[in-house]
Amino acid sequence: QEQMPKKLEGMGERKKALKKCLAKLSEYDQRLVVMRYQNKLTIKKVAALIGVSVHIMYRTMARIHKSLRICIRGMLAEGGMV
């Protein structure tokens, strides 16, 4: 039986952590993530749909990304992955 490369092994853990961290976001932020990534809308389209400028939407998505990154790193560190 072949061993899974360490990098791929860690991807499963990262996905689990991402799911948990997404659930911790506010409903509003979760909705933005769904529109952007699940529905594959552009930043411009998401901004137009919710009525904010493209600049504000980029800043909002950057804030969400940072929050998710910190959360995921924390979860992986707790699990001994980092």
Tab-separated table of C-alpha atoms in Angstrom:
chain	number	residue	atom	x	y	z
A	1	GLN	CA	0.000	0.000	0.000
A	2	GLU	CA	1.461	3.316	-1.127
A	3	GLN	CA	1.847	6.161	1.344
A	4	MET	CA	0.101	9.417	0.494
A	5	PRO	CA	2.591	12.283	0.139
A	6	LYS	CA	2.685	14.484	3.256
A	7	LYS	CA	1.556	17.523	1.268
A	8	LEU	CA	-1.603	15.744	0.040
A	9	GLU	CA	-2.245	14.271	3.471
A	10	GLY	CA	-2.314	17.786	4.901
A	11	MET	CA	-4.808	18.965	2.269
A	12	GLY	CA	-7.570	16.919	3.890
A	13	GLU	CA	-6.847	18.603	7.205
A	14	ARG	CA	-6.812	22.025	5.561
A	15	LYS	CA	-10.192	21.353	3.927
A	16	LYS	CA	-11.690	20.320	7.279
A	17	ALA	CA	-10.260	23.434	8.900
A	18	LEU	CA	-11.594	25.613	6.063
A	19	LYS	CA	-15.113	24.216	6.514
A	20	LYS	CA	-15.015	24.901	10.247
A	21	CYS	CA	-13.631	28.390	9.721
A	22	LEU	CA	-16.226	29.225	7.056
A	23	ALA	CA	-18.940	28.267	9.543
A	24	LYS	CA	-17.482	30.797	12.013
A	25	LEU	CA	-17.915	33.706	9.565
A	26	SER	CA	-20.898	36.013	9.889
A	27	GLU	CA	-23.918	35.181	7.727
A	28	TYR	CA	-23.121	38.207	5.567
A	29	ASP	CA	-19.527	37.101	4.993
A	30	GLN	CA	-20.637	33.538	4.283
A	31	ARG	CA	-23.073	34.861	1.679
A	32	LEU	CA	-20.287	36.850	-0.001
A	33	VAL	CA	-18.026	33.783	-0.101
A	34	VAL	CA	-20.826	31.710	-1.657
A	35	MET	CA	-21.534	34.368	-4.286
A	36	ARG	CA	-17.854	34.778	-5.130
A	37	TYR	CA	-16.625	31.188	-5.101
A	38	GLN	CA	-19.581	28.808	-5.254
A	39	ASN	CA	-21.568	30.875	-7.741
A	40	LYS	CA	-18.330	31.985	-9.454
A	41	LEU	CA	-19.325	35.639	-9.660
A	42	THR	CA	-16.708	38.309	-10.249
A	43	ILE	CA	-15.885	40.834	-7.540
A	44	LYS	CA	-17.493	43.481	-9.740
A	45	LYS	CA	-20.736	41.485	-10.009
A	46	VAL	CA	-20.888	40.759	-6.258
A	47	ALA	CA	-20.305	44.449	-5.521
A	48	ALA	CA	-23.122	45.440	-7.888
A	49	LEU	CA	-25.516	42.883	-6.381
A	50	ILE	CA	-25.008	44.090	-2.830
A	51	GLY	CA	-24.689	47.750	-3.735
A	52	VAL	CA	-21.132	48.635	-2.766
A	53	SER	CA	-18.131	49.857	-4.744
A	54	VAL	CA	-15.688	47.400	-6.265
A	55	HIS	CA	-12.975	48.888	-4.024
A	56	ILE	CA	-15.014	48.154	-0.884
A	57	MET	CA	-15.714	44.619	-2.121
A	58	TYR	CA	-11.992	43.941	-2.668
A	59	ARG	CA	-11.256	45.213	0.850
A	60	THR	CA	-14.086	43.098	2.284
A	61	MET	CA	-12.868	39.954	0.522
A	62	ALA	CA	-9.299	40.654	1.704
A	63	ARG	CA	-10.607	40.899	5.286
A	64	ILE	CA	-12.483	37.597	4.903
A	65	HIS	CA	-9.418	35.883	3.396
A	66	LYS	CA	-7.227	37.121	6.247
A	67	SER	CA	-9.734	35.942	8.834
A	68	LEU	CA	-9.926	32.495	7.215
A	69	ARG	CA	-6.146	32.252	6.907
A	70	ILE	CA	-5.651	33.038	10.611
A	71	CYS	CA	-8.402	30.630	11.645
A	72	ILE	CA	-7.061	27.786	9.484
A	73	ARG	CA	-3.494	28.267	10.711
A	74	GLY	CA	-4.732	28.213	14.296
A	75	MET	CA	-6.725	25.028	13.783
A	76	LEU	CA	-3.853	23.272	12.044
A	77	ALA	CA	-1.429	24.351	14.759
A	78	GLU	CA	-3.778	22.931	17.417
A	79	GLY	CA	-3.883	19.662	15.518
A	80	GLY	CA	-0.105	19.563	15.222
A	81	MET	CA	-0.147	20.144	11.445
A	82	VAL	CA	1.962	23.318	11.480
